[in-house]
Coordinates of C-alpha atoms and ligand atoms in Angstrom, one line a residue:
M1 CA 0.1 0.0 0.0
K2 CA 2.7 2.3 1.3
Q3 CA 4.5 1.2 -1.8
S4 CA 1.9 2.0 -4.3
V5 CA 1.1 5.6 -2.9
T6 CA 5.0 6.4 -3.4
Q7 CA 4.5 5.2 -7.0
I8 CA 1.6 7.5 -7.4
L9 CA 3.5 10.4 -5.9
D10 CA 6.6 9.5 -8.1
F11 CA 4.4 9.6 -11.2
F12 CA 3.0 13.0 -10.1
K13 CA 6.6 14.5 -9.6
K14 CA 8.2 13.4 -13.1
H15 CA 4.9 14.7 -15.3
K16 CA 5.5 17.8 -16.4
Y17 CA 1.7 18.8 -15.1
G18 CA 2.3 16.5 -12.1
R19 CA 1.7 18.9 -9.6
M20 CA -1.3 20.5 -11.5
S21 CA -2.8 17.1 -12.1
L22 CA -2.3 15.9 -8.3
V23 CA -4.4 19.6 -7.5
L24 CA -7.0 18.3 -10.2
L25 CA -7.1 15.2 -8.0
L26 CA -7.6 17.3 -4.9
I27 CA -10.4 19.0 -6.4
G28 CA -11.7 15.7 -7.8
L29 CA -11.7 14.4 -3.9
V30 CA -13.1 17.3 -2.7
A31 CA -15.9 17.8 -5.2
F32 CA -16.6 13.8 -4.6
G33 CA -17.0 14.7 -0.6
A34 CA -19.0 17.6 -1.4
V35 CA -21.2 15.5 -3.7
L36 CA -21.6 12.7 -0.7
S37 CA -22.1 15.5 1.8
R38 CA -25.1 16.7 0.0
A39 CA -26.4 13.1 -1.2
K40 CA -29.9 13.1 1.1
P41 CA -32.4 11.7 -1.0
P42 CA -33.1 14.2 -3.9
E43 CA -37.0 15.1 -4.1
K44 CA -38.3 14.9 -7.4
P45 CA -39.5 18.4 -9.1
I46 CA -43.2 18.6 -9.4
P47 CA -44.9 19.9 -12.3
L48 CA -45.4 23.8 -12.7
S49 CA -49.1 23.3 -13.1
Q50 CA -49.6 21.0 -10.0
V51 CA -48.0 24.4 -8.3
A52 CA -50.5 26.4 -9.9
S53 CA -53.7 24.3 -9.0
A54 CA -52.3 24.5 -5.4
I55 CA -52.1 28.2 -5.2
T56 CA -55.3 28.6 -6.9
A57 CA -56.8 26.5 -4.4
G58 CA -55.3 28.5 -1.7
K59 CA -53.0 26.1 0.1
V60 CA -49.6 27.3 -0.7
A61 CA -48.4 29.3 2.4
K62 CA -45.0 30.5 0.7
V63 CA -42.8 30.5 -2.5
E64 CA -39.0 30.3 -2.5
D65 CA -37.8 31.2 -5.7
S66 CA -33.9 31.3 -7.3
Q67 CA -34.2 33.2 -10.0
D68 CA -30.6 31.9 -11.1
S69 CA -31.2 28.1 -10.7
G70 CA -34.9 28.0 -11.6
I71 CA -35.4 25.7 -8.7
T72 CA -38.7 26.9 -6.6
T73 CA -39.6 26.0 -3.3
I74 CA -43.4 25.4 -2.6
Y75 CA -44.3 25.5 1.4
Y76 CA -47.8 24.4 1.8
K77 CA -50.4 25.5 4.3
D78 CA -50.3 22.2 6.5
G79 CA -46.4 22.0 6.9
K80 CA -45.5 20.1 3.5
Q81 CA -43.3 21.4 1.2
S82 CA -42.0 20.4 -2.2
R83 CA -40.1 21.7 -5.3
T84 CA -40.5 22.7 -8.4
R85 CA -38.4 23.9 -12.0
R86 CA -39.7 26.8 -13.5
D87 CA -38.9 28.0 -17.2
Q88 CA -35.7 29.9 -16.6
T89 CA -36.3 32.2 -18.9
A90 CA -39.7 33.6 -17.7
P91 CA -40.6 35.0 -14.1
F92 CA -42.4 32.8 -11.7
L93 CA -45.5 35.0 -11.6
E94 CA -46.1 34.9 -15.0
Q95 CA -45.9 31.1 -15.4
M96 CA -48.5 31.2 -12.9
Q97 CA -50.6 33.8 -14.5
L98 CA -50.0 31.4 -17.8
L99 CA -50.8 28.1 -15.9
G100 CA -54.5 29.9 -14.5
V101 CA -53.9 31.5 -11.0
S102 CA -56.0 34.7 -11.3
N103 CA -54.6 38.1 -10.8
S104 CA -56.7 38.6 -7.6
Q105 CA -54.7 35.6 -5.9
L106 CA -51.3 36.6 -7.0
P107 CA -50.8 39.3 -4.9
K108 CA -52.0 37.6 -1.9
L109 CA -49.0 34.8 -2.5
H110 CA -45.9 35.2 -0.2
Y111 CA -43.3 35.1 -2.9
E112 CA -39.9 35.7 -2.4
I113 CA -36.5 35.7 -4.4
V114 CA -33.8 33.7 -2.7
E115 CA -30.1 32.9 -3.4
T116 CA -29.5 29.5 -4.8
S117 CA -27.4 28.7 -1.5
T118 CA -29.9 29.5 1.0
L119 CA -32.5 28.0 -1.4
T120 CA -31.4 24.1 -0.4
G121 CA -31.7 25.3 3.3
E122 CA -28.7 23.0 3.9
K123 CA -25.9 23.9 6.6
T124 CA -22.9 25.8 7.1
M125 CA -20.6 23.2 6.0
N126 CA -21.8 22.6 2.6
V127 CA -20.9 26.3 2.3
F128 CA -17.7 25.9 3.5
V129 CA -17.2 22.9 1.4
S130 CA -18.6 24.8 -1.7
V131 CA -16.0 27.9 -1.1
A132 CA -13.1 25.4 -0.1
M133 CA -14.1 24.1 -4.1
L134 CA -13.8 27.2 -5.4
G135 CA -10.9 28.2 -3.6
L136 CA -8.6 25.6 -4.7
L137 CA -10.5 25.9 -8.5
G138 CA -9.6 29.4 -8.6
F139 CA -6.1 28.6 -7.2
A140 CA -5.8 25.4 -10.0
M141 CA -6.7 27.8 -12.7
F142 CA -4.5 30.5 -12.0
R143 CA -1.5 27.9 -12.3
L144 CA -3.1 26.1 -15.1
T145 CA -3.6 28.9 -17.4
G146 CA 0.0 30.2 -16.8
G147 CA -1.3 33.8 -16.3
P148 CA -4.2 35.9 -14.0
M149 CA -7.4 35.8 -15.5
A150 CA -8.6 38.5 -17.1
G151 CA -11.3 40.2 -14.7
I152 CA -10.3 39.0 -11.6
R153 CA -7.2 39.9 -11.7
K154 CA -7.3 41.4 -8.1
K155 CA -9.3 40.2 -5.2
Y156 CA -11.8 43.1 -4.8
T157 CA -13.6 44.2 -2.0
E158 CA -16.5 46.6 -1.6
G159 CA -15.3 50.4 -1.9
D160 CA -12.2 49.7 -3.8
V161 CA -11.3 51.2 -7.0
P162 CA -11.4 48.3 -9.2
N163 CA -8.2 47.4 -11.4
L164 CA -9.8 47.5 -14.8
T165 CA -10.1 50.2 -17.4
F166 CA -11.7 50.6 -20.5
H167 CA -8.9 48.5 -22.1
D168 CA -10.4 45.7 -20.3
V169 CA -13.8 46.0 -22.1
A170 CA -14.0 44.7 -25.8
G171 CA -16.4 44.8 -28.6
I172 CA -19.3 47.1 -27.4
D173 CA -17.1 50.2 -28.5
E174 CA -20.4 52.2 -28.7
S175 CA -21.9 51.4 -25.3
R176 CA -18.4 52.8 -24.2
E177 CA -18.2 55.8 -26.1
E178 CA -21.4 57.0 -24.7
L179 CA -20.0 56.3 -21.0
V180 CA -16.9 58.4 -21.6
D181 CA -18.5 61.8 -20.2
I182 CA -18.8 59.9 -16.5
V183 CA -15.4 59.2 -16.6
T184 CA -14.4 62.8 -17.1
F185 CA -17.0 63.8 -14.4
L186 CA -16.1 61.6 -11.6
K187 CA -12.6 62.8 -12.5
D188 CA -13.4 66.4 -12.1
N189 CA -16.9 67.6 -11.5
S190 CA -15.8 71.5 -11.2
L191 CA -15.6 71.2 -14.8
Y192 CA -19.6 70.4 -15.2
E193 CA -20.1 72.8 -12.3
R194 CA -18.5 75.9 -13.9
M195 CA -20.3 74.7 -17.3
G196 CA -23.6 74.5 -15.4
A197 CA -23.9 71.1 -17.1
R198 CA -25.6 68.4 -15.3
M199 CA -24.5 65.3 -15.0
P200 CA -27.1 62.0 -15.0
R201 CA -27.3 60.7 -11.7
G202 CA -28.3 57.2 -12.9
V203 CA -27.5 55.2 -15.8
L204 CA -29.6 52.3 -16.9
L205 CA -27.1 50.1 -18.6
V206 CA -29.8 47.7 -20.9
G207 CA -28.8 44.3 -22.1
D208 CA -28.5 40.7 -21.9
P209 CA -26.7 38.8 -19.1
G210 CA -23.2 38.3 -19.6
T211 CA -22.9 41.4 -22.4
G212 CA -20.3 43.1 -20.0
K213 CA -22.6 45.7 -17.7
T214 CA -20.7 44.9 -14.7
L215 CA -17.3 45.2 -16.3
L216 CA -18.2 48.2 -18.3
A217 CA -19.3 49.7 -14.6
K218 CA -16.3 48.4 -12.8
A219 CA -14.4 49.6 -15.8
I220 CA -15.7 53.4 -15.8
A221 CA -14.8 53.5 -11.9
G222 CA -11.1 52.0 -12.9
E223 CA -10.4 54.6 -15.4
A224 CA -12.0 57.2 -13.1
G225 CA -9.9 56.2 -10.3
V226 CA -12.9 56.4 -7.8
P227 CA -14.9 53.6 -5.7
F228 CA -17.1 50.9 -7.0
F229 CA -20.1 50.0 -4.4
T230 CA -22.1 47.3 -6.0
T231 CA -25.5 45.4 -5.4
S232 CA -27.7 43.3 -6.7
G233 CA -31.3 43.9 -7.2
S234 CA -32.3 40.4 -6.0
E235 CA -30.8 41.2 -2.7
F236 CA -33.4 43.7 -1.8
V237 CA -36.3 41.4 -2.1
E238 CA -36.4 40.4 1.4
V239 CA -39.0 38.7 3.9
F240 CA -38.8 40.9 6.2
V241 CA -40.3 44.7 5.3
G242 CA -37.9 47.2 5.7
V243 CA -34.9 45.0 5.2
G244 CA -34.3 45.8 1.6
A245 CA -34.9 49.7 2.2
S246 CA -32.3 49.7 5.1
R247 CA -29.7 48.4 3.3
V248 CA -30.4 50.8 0.4
R249 CA -30.3 53.6 3.1
S250 CA -26.9 52.1 4.3
L251 CA -25.3 51.0 0.7
F252 CA -25.7 55.1 -0.6
K253 CA -24.9 56.4 3.4
K254 CA -21.1 54.3 2.9
A255 CA -20.9 55.3 -1.0
R256 CA -21.4 59.3 0.1
A257 CA -18.9 59.2 2.5
K258 CA -16.6 58.3 -0.3
A259 CA -17.6 60.2 -3.1
P260 CA -16.9 60.6 -5.8
C261 CA -17.8 57.1 -6.5
I262 CA -20.0 54.5 -8.5
I263 CA -22.7 52.5 -7.1
F264 CA -23.7 49.7 -9.3
I265 CA -26.9 48.0 -8.9
D266 CA -27.3 44.6 -11.1
E267 CA -30.6 43.3 -11.9
I268 CA -32.4 46.5 -11.0
D269 CA -35.5 45.2 -12.2
A270 CA -35.6 43.0 -9.4
A271 CA -36.1 45.9 -6.9
G272 CA -37.8 48.1 -9.1
R273 CA -40.5 46.3 -11.1
K274 CA -43.8 48.1 -11.8
R275 CA -45.7 49.0 -8.7
N276 CA -48.8 46.9 -8.5
A277 CA -52.0 48.6 -6.9
G278 CA -52.6 46.8 -3.4
G279 CA -50.8 43.6 -2.9
G280 CA -49.0 42.9 -0.2
G281 CA -46.1 40.6 1.2
S282 CA -42.9 40.8 -1.1
E283 CA -44.8 43.3 -3.1
M284 CA -44.9 46.1 -0.4
E285 CA -41.5 45.5 0.8
Q286 CA -40.6 45.8 -3.3
D287 CA -42.4 49.1 -2.7
Q288 CA -40.4 50.0 -0.1
T289 CA -37.1 49.3 -1.4
L290 CA -38.0 51.2 -4.7
N291 CA -39.3 54.4 -2.2
Q292 CA -36.1 54.1 -0.5
L293 CA -33.9 54.1 -3.8
L294 CA -36.0 56.8 -5.4
V295 CA -35.4 59.0 -1.9
E296 CA -31.6 58.3 -2.2
M297 CA -31.5 59.2 -5.6
D298 CA -33.2 62.7 -5.4
G299 CA -31.5 63.3 -2.0
F300 CA -27.7 64.0 -3.7
A301 CA -27.0 66.9 -6.0
A302 CA -25.7 66.6 -9.3
T303 CA -22.8 67.7 -7.9
D304 CA -21.9 64.9 -5.5
G305 CA -20.2 63.2 -7.2
V306 CA -22.5 59.9 -6.9
V307 CA -23.3 57.9 -10.2
V308 CA -25.5 55.5 -9.9
I309 CA -25.4 52.7 -12.9
G310 CA -28.3 50.1 -12.6
A311 CA -28.5 47.1 -15.1
T312 CA -31.0 45.2 -16.6
N313 CA -32.1 43.2 -19.7
R314 CA -35.2 45.0 -19.6
V315 CA -36.3 48.6 -19.2
D316 CA -40.0 47.8 -19.8
V317 CA -40.6 46.1 -16.4
L318 CA -39.0 48.7 -14.9
D319 CA -41.4 51.4 -12.8
P320 CA -41.6 54.4 -14.7
A321 CA -40.8 56.5 -11.6
L322 CA -37.3 55.3 -11.8
T323 CA -36.7 56.5 -15.3
R324 CA -37.7 59.7 -14.8
P325 CA -35.6 62.8 -15.4
G326 CA -33.0 63.4 -12.7
R327 CA -33.0 59.6 -11.9
F328 CA -32.0 56.6 -14.3
D329 CA -32.3 59.2 -17.3
R330 CA -29.7 58.0 -19.1
H331 CA -29.8 54.5 -21.2
V332 CA -27.3 52.9 -22.6
N333 CA -27.7 49.8 -25.1
V334 CA -24.9 47.1 -24.5
P335 CA -25.8 44.7 -27.6
R336 CA -24.5 41.7 -28.1
P337 CA -21.2 41.8 -29.9
D338 CA -21.2 40.9 -33.9
V339 CA -17.9 39.2 -35.5
K340 CA -15.8 42.0 -35.1
G341 CA -16.8 42.1 -31.9
R342 CA -16.6 39.1 -30.5
L343 CA -12.8 39.0 -32.4
E344 CA -12.0 42.2 -30.1
I345 CA -13.2 40.3 -26.8
L346 CA -11.8 37.3 -27.9
K347 CA -8.0 39.0 -28.1
V348 CA -8.7 40.6 -24.8
H349 CA -9.3 37.5 -23.2
V350 CA -6.2 35.5 -24.3
K351 CA -3.7 38.5 -23.6
D352 CA -1.8 36.2 -20.8
R353 CA -2.5 32.9 -22.6
R354 CA 0.0 30.7 -25.3
L355 CA -1.6 30.1 -28.2
A356 CA -0.3 27.7 -30.9
P357 CA 0.8 29.5 -33.8
D358 CA -2.2 28.3 -36.1
V359 CA -5.0 29.5 -33.6
N360 CA -7.3 31.9 -35.9
L361 CA -9.2 33.8 -33.6
M362 CA -11.3 34.9 -36.1
D363 CA -12.4 31.3 -36.5
V364 CA -13.5 31.3 -33.3
A365 CA -15.2 34.3 -33.5
K366 CA -17.1 33.2 -36.8
S367 CA -18.0 30.3 -35.4
T368 CA -19.8 31.8 -32.2
P369 CA -22.9 33.8 -33.4
G370 CA -25.3 35.3 -30.9
L371 CA -22.9 34.5 -27.8
V372 CA -21.7 37.2 -25.3
G373 CA -18.3 38.3 -23.6
A374 CA -19.1 36.0 -21.0
D375 CA -19.3 33.0 -23.1
L376 CA -16.1 33.7 -25.1
A377 CA -14.3 34.3 -22.1
S378 CA -15.3 31.2 -20.3
I379 CA -14.8 29.1 -23.7
I380 CA -11.1 30.5 -23.8
N381 CA -10.9 29.1 -20.1
E382 CA -12.1 25.6 -21.1
A383 CA -9.7 25.9 -24.0
A384 CA -6.8 26.5 -21.6
I385 CA -8.2 23.6 -19.4
L386 CA -8.1 21.1 -22.0
A387 CA -4.7 22.1 -23.0
V388 CA -3.5 21.2 -19.7
R389 CA -5.4 18.2 -19.4
R390 CA -3.5 16.9 -22.6
E391 CA -0.3 18.5 -21.7
H392 CA -0.3 20.5 -24.5
D393 CA 2.4 23.7 -24.1
V394 CA 0.1 26.0 -25.9
I395 CA -3.3 26.0 -26.6
T396 CA -4.1 24.4 -30.0
V397 CA -6.9 24.8 -32.6
Q398 CA -8.6 21.7 -31.6
D399 CA -8.8 22.8 -27.9
F400 CA -10.5 25.9 -29.1
Q401 CA -12.8 23.8 -31.3
E402 CA -13.7 21.5 -28.5
A403 CA -14.3 24.3 -26.1
V404 CA -16.7 25.9 -28.4
E405 CA -18.6 22.8 -29.0
K406 CA -19.2 22.3 -25.3
N407 CA -20.0 25.8 -24.6
L408 CA -22.5 25.7 -27.3
T409 CA -24.1 22.2 -26.3
G410 CA -23.4 23.5 -22.6
S411 CA -27.0 24.7 -21.1
V412 CA -30.1 25.0 -22.5
Q413 CA -30.3 28.6 -22.2
Q414 CA -27.3 29.1 -24.6
K415 CA -28.1 26.2 -26.9
S416 CA -31.4 28.0 -27.5
R417 CA -29.2 31.6 -27.8
V418 CA -26.9 30.2 -30.6
M419 CA -28.2 30.4 -34.3
K420 CA -28.2 27.2 -36.3
E421 CA -26.6 27.8 -39.4
D422 CA -30.1 27.6 -41.7
E423 CA -31.7 29.7 -38.9
R424 CA -29.1 32.8 -39.3
R425 CA -29.6 32.3 -43.4
T426 CA -33.2 33.1 -43.1
I427 CA -32.8 36.0 -40.7
A428 CA -30.4 37.6 -43.1
Y429 CA -32.7 37.0 -46.0
H430 CA -35.7 38.4 -43.9
E431 CA -33.9 41.4 -42.6
A432 CA -32.1 42.2 -46.2
G433 CA -36.0 42.0 -47.4
H434 CA -36.9 44.9 -44.9
A435 CA -33.5 46.8 -46.0
V436 CA -34.1 46.4 -49.5
V437 CA -37.7 47.1 -49.8
M438 CA -37.4 50.2 -47.7
H439 CA -34.5 51.5 -49.8
V440 CA -36.6 51.1 -53.2
T441 CA -39.8 52.7 -51.8
P442 CA -40.5 56.2 -52.4
H443 CA -41.1 58.1 -49.1
S444 CA -39.8 55.5 -46.6
D445 CA -37.2 56.5 -44.4
P446 CA -33.5 55.6 -45.1
V447 CA -32.2 52.6 -43.7
Y448 CA -29.8 53.4 -40.9
K449 CA -28.2 50.1 -39.8
I450 CA -29.0 46.2 -40.6
T451 CA -28.0 43.3 -38.4
I452 CA -28.5 39.9 -37.5
I453 CA -27.6 39.7 -33.9
P454 CA -30.1 38.6 -31.9
R455 CA -31.9 41.1 -29.3
G456 CA -34.4 39.7 -26.9
Q457 CA -37.1 38.1 -28.8
M458 CA -36.3 39.4 -32.0
G459 CA -33.7 37.3 -34.6
G460 CA -32.4 40.6 -36.3
F461 CA -33.5 44.2 -37.2
T462 CA -33.3 47.0 -39.5
M463 CA -33.7 50.4 -38.1
S464 CA -34.6 53.2 -39.8
L465 CA -34.6 57.0 -39.3
P466 CA -36.4 60.1 -40.7
E467 CA -34.1 62.2 -42.1
Q468 CA -36.1 64.8 -40.1
D469 CA -38.1 64.9 -37.4
R470 CA -41.7 64.8 -38.1
L471 CA -44.9 65.9 -37.1
L472 CA -47.3 64.8 -39.1
M473 CA -47.2 61.4 -41.3
S474 CA -48.6 61.2 -44.8
K475 CA -50.4 58.8 -46.2
N476 CA -47.7 57.3 -48.5
Q477 CA -45.2 57.5 -45.9
I478 CA -47.6 55.2 -43.7
L479 CA -48.3 53.1 -46.9
A480 CA -44.2 53.2 -47.5
R481 CA -43.8 51.7 -44.0
I482 CA -46.3 49.1 -44.5
T483 CA -44.6 47.8 -47.3
G484 CA -41.0 47.7 -45.9
L485 CA -42.8 45.5 -42.9
M486 CA -43.7 43.1 -45.6
G487 CA -40.6 43.1 -47.2
G488 CA -39.3 40.5 -44.6
R489 CA -42.0 37.8 -45.1
V490 CA -41.9 38.1 -48.9
A491 CA -38.1 37.6 -48.6
E492 CA -38.2 34.2 -46.5
E493 CA -40.9 33.3 -49.5
L494 CA -39.0 33.9 -52.0
F495 CA -35.8 32.8 -50.8
C496 CA -36.2 30.3 -48.3
D497 CA -37.6 27.1 -48.2
D498 CA -40.5 27.7 -45.9
I499 CA -41.4 31.2 -44.3
T500 CA -41.1 31.3 -40.3
S501 CA -43.0 33.2 -37.4
G502 CA -40.1 35.6 -37.6
A503 CA -42.7 38.5 -39.4
S504 CA -45.2 38.0 -36.6
S505 CA -44.3 41.1 -35.2
D506 CA -44.1 42.8 -38.6
L507 CA -47.3 42.2 -39.8
K508 CA -48.9 42.9 -36.5
V509 CA -47.3 46.4 -36.8
A510 CA -48.3 46.3 -40.2
T511 CA -51.9 45.6 -39.5
Q512 CA -51.9 48.3 -36.4
L513 CA -50.9 50.8 -39.2
A514 CA -53.4 49.3 -41.7
E515 CA -56.2 49.9 -39.4
E516 CA -55.4 53.1 -38.1
M517 CA -55.6 54.6 -41.8
V518 CA -58.7 53.0 -42.1
M519 CA -60.6 53.3 -38.8
R520 CA -58.8 56.8 -37.5
L521 CA -57.2 58.4 -40.1
G522 CA -59.9 58.4 -42.8
M523 CA -56.9 57.4 -45.4
S524 CA -59.3 54.9 -47.4
V525 CA -62.3 54.6 -49.4
T526 CA -64.7 54.0 -46.4
G527 CA -64.6 57.8 -45.8
L528 CA -63.9 60.4 -43.0
R529 CA -65.7 58.7 -40.3
V530 CA -63.5 57.4 -37.3
F531 CA -64.2 54.5 -35.8
N532 CA -61.9 54.6 -32.8
Q533 CA -63.9 53.9 -29.7
P534 CA -63.0 51.4 -28.3
E535 CA -59.7 51.4 -30.5
G536 CA -58.6 48.7 -33.4
F537 CA -60.4 45.9 -34.3
E538 CA -62.8 45.7 -31.4
A539 CA -64.5 48.7 -32.9
L540 CA -66.0 46.6 -35.5
S541 CA -68.0 44.7 -32.8
S542 CA -69.2 47.9 -31.3
P543 CA -73.0 48.2 -32.2
R544 CA -72.3 51.9 -33.9
A545 CA -70.7 50.2 -37.1
G546 CA -73.8 48.1 -38.8
Q547 CA -73.3 45.1 -40.9
K548 CA -72.0 46.7 -44.2
T549 CA -69.8 49.0 -42.8
F550 CA -68.5 46.3 -40.7
E551 CA -67.7 44.6 -44.4
A552 CA -66.3 47.8 -46.1
L553 CA -64.0 48.7 -43.2
D554 CA -62.7 44.8 -43.3
E555 CA -62.4 45.0 -46.7
A556 CA -60.1 48.3 -46.9
I557 CA -57.7 47.1 -44.3
N558 CA -57.3 43.9 -46.2
H559 CA -56.8 45.7 -49.2
I560 CA -54.0 48.1 -47.9
L561 CA -52.3 45.3 -46.6
D562 CA -52.4 43.1 -49.8
E563 CA -51.5 46.0 -52.1
C564 CA -48.3 46.7 -49.8
Y565 CA -47.2 42.9 -50.0
N566 CA -47.3 42.9 -53.7
E567 CA -45.3 45.5 -53.7
A568 CA -42.8 44.6 -51.6
K569 CA -43.0 41.1 -53.8
R570 CA -42.2 43.0 -57.1
I571 CA -39.7 44.7 -55.4
V572 CA -37.7 41.9 -54.0
T573 CA -38.0 39.8 -57.1
E574 CA -37.0 42.7 -59.1
K575 CA -33.6 42.9 -56.9
R576 CA -32.8 39.7 -56.6
E577 CA -29.0 40.3 -57.0
A578 CA -29.3 43.1 -54.5
M579 CA -30.7 40.9 -52.1
E580 CA -28.2 38.3 -52.3
R581 CA -25.2 40.7 -52.0
V582 CA -26.9 42.6 -48.8
T583 CA -27.7 38.6 -47.1
Q584 CA -24.4 37.7 -48.1
S585 CA -22.4 40.6 -46.4
L586 CA -24.9 39.9 -43.6
L587 CA -23.9 36.4 -43.0
L588 CA -20.1 37.3 -42.7
Q589 CA -20.3 40.7 -41.4
E590 CA -23.3 40.5 -38.9
T591 CA -24.1 44.1 -38.7
L592 CA -24.0 46.5 -41.8
T593 CA -24.0 50.7 -41.5
R594 CA -25.9 52.7 -43.6
E595 CA -23.0 53.1 -46.1
E596 CA -22.0 49.7 -46.6
F597 CA -25.8 48.8 -47.6
V598 CA -25.8 51.9 -50.0
A599 CA -22.5 50.8 -51.6
L600 CA -24.3 47.0 -51.9
M601 CA -27.3 48.7 -53.5
Ligands
ADP701 P1 -23.2 41.5 -17.2 O1 -23.1 42.1 -16.1 O2 -23.9 41.9 -18.5 O3 -24.1 40.5 -17.0 P2 -20.2 40.7 -16.8 O4 -19.9 42.2 -17.2 O5 -20.5 40.3 -15.6 O6 -21.7 40.5 -17.6 O7 -19.3 39.6 -17.5 C1 -19.0 38.7 -17.2 C2 -17.6 38.5 -17.9 O8 -17.7 38.2 -19.4 C3 -16.7 39.4 -17.7 O9 -16.0 39.4 -16.3 C4 -15.8 39.4 -18.7 O10 -14.7 38.4 -18.4 C5 -16.4 39.2 -19.6 N1 -17.2 40.0 -20.7 C6 -18.4 40.2 -20.9 N2 -18.5 41.2 -21.7 C7 -17.5 41.5 -22.3 C8 -16.4 42.3 -23.1 N3 -17.2 43.2 -23.8 N4 -15.3 42.7 -23.3 C9 -14.3 41.8 -22.5 N5 -15.1 40.6 -21.5 C10 -16.2 40.4 -21.3
ZN702 ZN1 -38.7 41.7 -39.7

């Protein structure tokens, strides 16, 4: 026995990465231990629908939701409990609503968001084990990758000046540019004072998770050399009424003492959701937190030098009070990077690693459409780990390929993000269709930008901007807009094997516009009478319109949509070659500026 142990140790000593493997082995052992210590019989999650009916039946006392893991614990009034797994991409309450829990019941529900670690309710020992594992893992990675990992250069404590600059943020130049003046302001606010200029107190960074919002906020503080305070909206959502509010208060107090500085509030939507009338429990708590936040933000002068940066991926759910002037009144989009952006991000993250000479980062960038900075950082890390495991001196092409594959097939959430090649093609044709039709149609707004990078629910988008601000819209302009909207679907029909759901919002807007023209603007054969109460199509069922009128309106709306559709079809057919050129460039570059687009036409 003793002999074999010595042999093993010898083996590790002889080997080049021997010590590393030893560390890995240790990690393995600790992880194994952790698994054992957790190995109490796992409860089987119950279906969400069962939870919904329990809520409807009034049997549920409390719901604890861990937003990042999607595991939700249900406490019943009779003392029992169970777990369920919710769709991670949608809020629990919304899912309950969809499953039939009525609007009057939701506010009565004691709903609470908790950190994953507290959710399991397990003991300190586990926490200790996890921390130890993380520590070991961190140490191992540090050693493995031959250098400090970008992003965690230094242990960071609250109120420190981050050791990061804009050089660490890549591929989102436009967002960065919009924030440069905040750095200037934090460095020397007397400059602004003298000019009588008011700095925004609150900046909202809007973008999907992992696009670099936290990084950006830290980099601002790092560039300006000011302390950085951070918290997350989900930390405010507490059991006891008033806890969230008092946390906000103490955070602002600490920060104000160190001004100029930055306060970063991640997931601000967790604390700042639109308020509902009535409600209780966590709703009330959330109200208090939100109120406190508003009070604090109103309480300091613009010259105090405290800038609050909030991050969210959904502005639409925020309480309007938060986005009023003087609060979070500047919004900066942090988009998913395009292929060039991804290349830049990869470059930042390989800085301290050794790569095989034939590794082409552009190839990596091309193979990762739709991924964000956080994904790319983890791909590089994974590649480095694979290289070590295979005892390479450098990270090879193969390591990269595997790391990419692993990332793409990793979590469900990411899988749904990455576009399949044929999907990308369809989106490219769709967007090219919009752009080409808009470009050719007289009275249409000029195309400003086209992209096939997904944003929220949209696969891509084509942006047009009016040349001047407009007070009025003419009939021809509205028709041109409807025609442009039809371009996407038409392109799918003519260039792809099948049509997709991608046009649904286009068609919705087009229909609304056509209805407006007919029912409110007197712009069709049906005459000048306005049918706007109630609005939209519901007007048709109102007794004020007789059967004949009903049919005439119906027909007029269809007529407009058909005409515009036919016009779009004519254009796309005629401009087949331009369509191909634009589509191919989009597939290659992912984003086209106005100039690039016009050159292709
Ligand atoms: P968010 O706050 O938007 O969810 P983070 O800023 O926390 O995203 O990003 C997580 C990590 O991903 C960062 O620490 C960094 O290592 C990497 N990352 C994300 N975006 C970028 C970027 N634009 N440039 C360089 N690294 C990035
Ligand atoms: Zn479209």
